[in-house]
PDB file of C-alpha atoms in Angstrom:
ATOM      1  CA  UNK A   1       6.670 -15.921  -6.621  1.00 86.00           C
ATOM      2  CA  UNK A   2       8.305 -15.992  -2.950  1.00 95.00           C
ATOM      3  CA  UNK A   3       8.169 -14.338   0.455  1.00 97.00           C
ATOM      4  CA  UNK A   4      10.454 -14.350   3.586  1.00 97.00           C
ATOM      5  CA  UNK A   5       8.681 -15.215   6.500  1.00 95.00           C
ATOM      6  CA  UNK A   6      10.238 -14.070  10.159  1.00 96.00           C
ATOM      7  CA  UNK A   7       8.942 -14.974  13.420  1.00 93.00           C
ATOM      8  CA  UNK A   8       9.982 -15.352  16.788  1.00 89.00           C
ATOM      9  CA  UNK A   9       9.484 -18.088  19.272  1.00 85.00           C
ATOM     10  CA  UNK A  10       7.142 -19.323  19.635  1.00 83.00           C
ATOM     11  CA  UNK A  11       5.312 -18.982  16.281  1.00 86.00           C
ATOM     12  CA  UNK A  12       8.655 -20.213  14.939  1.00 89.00           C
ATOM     13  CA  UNK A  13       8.719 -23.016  16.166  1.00 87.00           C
ATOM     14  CA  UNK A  14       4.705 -24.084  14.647  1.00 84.00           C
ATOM     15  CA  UNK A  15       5.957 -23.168  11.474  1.00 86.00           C
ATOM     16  CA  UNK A  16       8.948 -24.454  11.220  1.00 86.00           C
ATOM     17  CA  UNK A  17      12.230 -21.653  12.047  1.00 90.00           C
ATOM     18  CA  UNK A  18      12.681 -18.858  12.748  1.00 94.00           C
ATOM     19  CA  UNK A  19      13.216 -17.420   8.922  1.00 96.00           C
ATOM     20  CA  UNK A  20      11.676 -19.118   6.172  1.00 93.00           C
ATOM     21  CA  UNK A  21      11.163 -18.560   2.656  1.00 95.00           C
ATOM     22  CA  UNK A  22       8.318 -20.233   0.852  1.00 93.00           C
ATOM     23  CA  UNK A  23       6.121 -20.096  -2.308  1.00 94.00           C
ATOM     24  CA  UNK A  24       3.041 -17.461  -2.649  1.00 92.00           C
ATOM     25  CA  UNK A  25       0.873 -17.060  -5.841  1.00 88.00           C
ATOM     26  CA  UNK A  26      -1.242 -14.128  -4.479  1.00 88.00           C
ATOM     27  CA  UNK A  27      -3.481 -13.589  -1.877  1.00 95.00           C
ATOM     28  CA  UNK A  28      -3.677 -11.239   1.117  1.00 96.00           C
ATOM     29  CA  UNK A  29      -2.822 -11.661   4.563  1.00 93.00           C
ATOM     30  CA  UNK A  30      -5.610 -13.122   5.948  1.00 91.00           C
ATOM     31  CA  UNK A  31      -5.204 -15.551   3.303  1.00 94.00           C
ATOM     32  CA  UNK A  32      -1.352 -16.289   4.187  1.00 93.00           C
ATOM     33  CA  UNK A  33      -2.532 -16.965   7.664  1.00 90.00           C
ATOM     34  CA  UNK A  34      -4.642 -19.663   6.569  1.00 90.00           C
ATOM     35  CA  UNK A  35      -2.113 -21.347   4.321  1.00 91.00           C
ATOM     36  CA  UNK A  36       0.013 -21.547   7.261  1.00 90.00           C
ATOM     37  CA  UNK A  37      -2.839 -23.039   9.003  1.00 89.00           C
ATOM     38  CA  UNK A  38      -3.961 -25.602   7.084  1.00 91.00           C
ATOM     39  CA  UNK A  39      -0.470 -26.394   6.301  1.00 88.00           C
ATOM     40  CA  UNK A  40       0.429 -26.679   9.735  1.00 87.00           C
ATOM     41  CA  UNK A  41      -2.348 -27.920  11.338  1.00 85.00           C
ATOM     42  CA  UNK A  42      -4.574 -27.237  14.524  1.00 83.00           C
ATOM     43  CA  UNK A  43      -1.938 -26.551  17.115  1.00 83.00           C
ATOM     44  CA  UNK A  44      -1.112 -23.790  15.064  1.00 85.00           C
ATOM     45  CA  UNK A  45      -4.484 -22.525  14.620  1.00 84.00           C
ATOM     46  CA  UNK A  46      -4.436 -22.224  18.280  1.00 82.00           C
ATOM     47  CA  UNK A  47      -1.471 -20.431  18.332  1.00 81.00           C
ATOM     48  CA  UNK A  48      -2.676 -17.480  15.995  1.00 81.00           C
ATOM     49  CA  UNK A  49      -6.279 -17.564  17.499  1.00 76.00           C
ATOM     50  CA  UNK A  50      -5.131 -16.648  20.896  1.00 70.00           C
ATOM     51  CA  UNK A  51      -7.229 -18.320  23.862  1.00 72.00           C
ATOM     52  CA  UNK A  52     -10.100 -15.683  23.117  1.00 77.00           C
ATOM     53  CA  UNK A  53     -10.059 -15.942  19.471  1.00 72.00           C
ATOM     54  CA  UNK A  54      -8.442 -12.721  19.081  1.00 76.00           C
ATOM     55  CA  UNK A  55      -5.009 -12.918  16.745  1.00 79.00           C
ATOM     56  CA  UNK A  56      -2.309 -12.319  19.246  1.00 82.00           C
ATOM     57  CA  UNK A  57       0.631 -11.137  16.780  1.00 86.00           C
ATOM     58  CA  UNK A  58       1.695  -7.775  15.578  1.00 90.00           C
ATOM     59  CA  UNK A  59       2.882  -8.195  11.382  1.00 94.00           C
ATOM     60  CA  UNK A  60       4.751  -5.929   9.380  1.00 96.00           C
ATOM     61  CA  UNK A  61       5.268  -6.050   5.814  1.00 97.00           C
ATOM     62  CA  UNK A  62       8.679  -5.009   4.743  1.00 98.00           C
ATOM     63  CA  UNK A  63       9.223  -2.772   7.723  1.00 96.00           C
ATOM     64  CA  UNK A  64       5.557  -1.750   7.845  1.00 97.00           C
ATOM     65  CA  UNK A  65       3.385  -2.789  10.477  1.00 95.00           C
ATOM     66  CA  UNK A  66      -0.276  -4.122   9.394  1.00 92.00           C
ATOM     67  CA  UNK A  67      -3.289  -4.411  11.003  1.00 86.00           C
ATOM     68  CA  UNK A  68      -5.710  -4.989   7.747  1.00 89.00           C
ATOM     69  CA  UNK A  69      -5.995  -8.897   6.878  1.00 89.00           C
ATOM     70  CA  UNK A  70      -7.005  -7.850   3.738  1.00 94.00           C
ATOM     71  CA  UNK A  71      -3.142  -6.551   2.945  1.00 95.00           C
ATOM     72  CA  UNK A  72      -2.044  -7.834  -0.440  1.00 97.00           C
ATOM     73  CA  UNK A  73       1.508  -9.817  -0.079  1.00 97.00           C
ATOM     74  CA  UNK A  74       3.265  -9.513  -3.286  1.00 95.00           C
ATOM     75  CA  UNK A  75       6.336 -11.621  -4.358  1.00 94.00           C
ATOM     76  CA  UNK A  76       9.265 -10.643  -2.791  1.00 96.00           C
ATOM     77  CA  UNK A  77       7.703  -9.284   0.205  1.00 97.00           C
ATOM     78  CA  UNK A  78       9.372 -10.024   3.760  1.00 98.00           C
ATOM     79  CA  UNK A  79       6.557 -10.557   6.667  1.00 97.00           C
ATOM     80  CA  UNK A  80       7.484 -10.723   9.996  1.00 97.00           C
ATOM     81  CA  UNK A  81       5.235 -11.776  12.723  1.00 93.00           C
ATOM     82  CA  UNK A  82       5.954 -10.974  16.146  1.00 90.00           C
ATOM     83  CA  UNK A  83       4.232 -10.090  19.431  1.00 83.00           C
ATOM     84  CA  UNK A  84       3.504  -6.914  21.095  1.00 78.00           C
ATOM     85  CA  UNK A  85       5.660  -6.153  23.875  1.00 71.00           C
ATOM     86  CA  UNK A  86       4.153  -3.735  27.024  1.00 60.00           C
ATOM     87  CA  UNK A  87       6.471  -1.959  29.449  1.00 56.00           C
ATOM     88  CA  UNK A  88       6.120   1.023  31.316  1.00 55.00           C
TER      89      UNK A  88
END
């Protein structure tokens, strides 16, 4: 199985562009987030931790957006991370 993963700067740079594919057996979120981790290391951790712990990144699967890191990712799925934007 495969998924597409998109991010933007500068999570794209921790993991390594800016579109990626890459190999997934099955898992949810939460646990796709921790691959990336403990592929990536620390810095990374840091990253998607925020500075108060909290995760910092919207995510939408296959134009959906997800809040639930309990969201099954199934082969084929595209996952974009990206960050809220404010504005008024």
């Amino acid at each position: 199985m495969a998924i597409t993963l998109k991010t933007l700067r500068p999570l794209s740079e921790w993991i390594g562009g800016s579109k990626i594919e890459m190999e997934w057996s099955e898992g949810t979120l939460g646990d796709l987030i921790s691959s990336l981790i403990e592929k990536r290391g620390p810095e990374l951790e840091k990253e998607l931790k925020g500075e108060d712990g909290s995760f910092p990144y919207l995510v939408s699967i296959n134009g959906r957006i997800k809040r639930d890191l309990s969201t099954p990712i199934q082969d084929g799925d595209e996952i974009f991370f990206f960050t809220p934007l404010g504005g008024g």
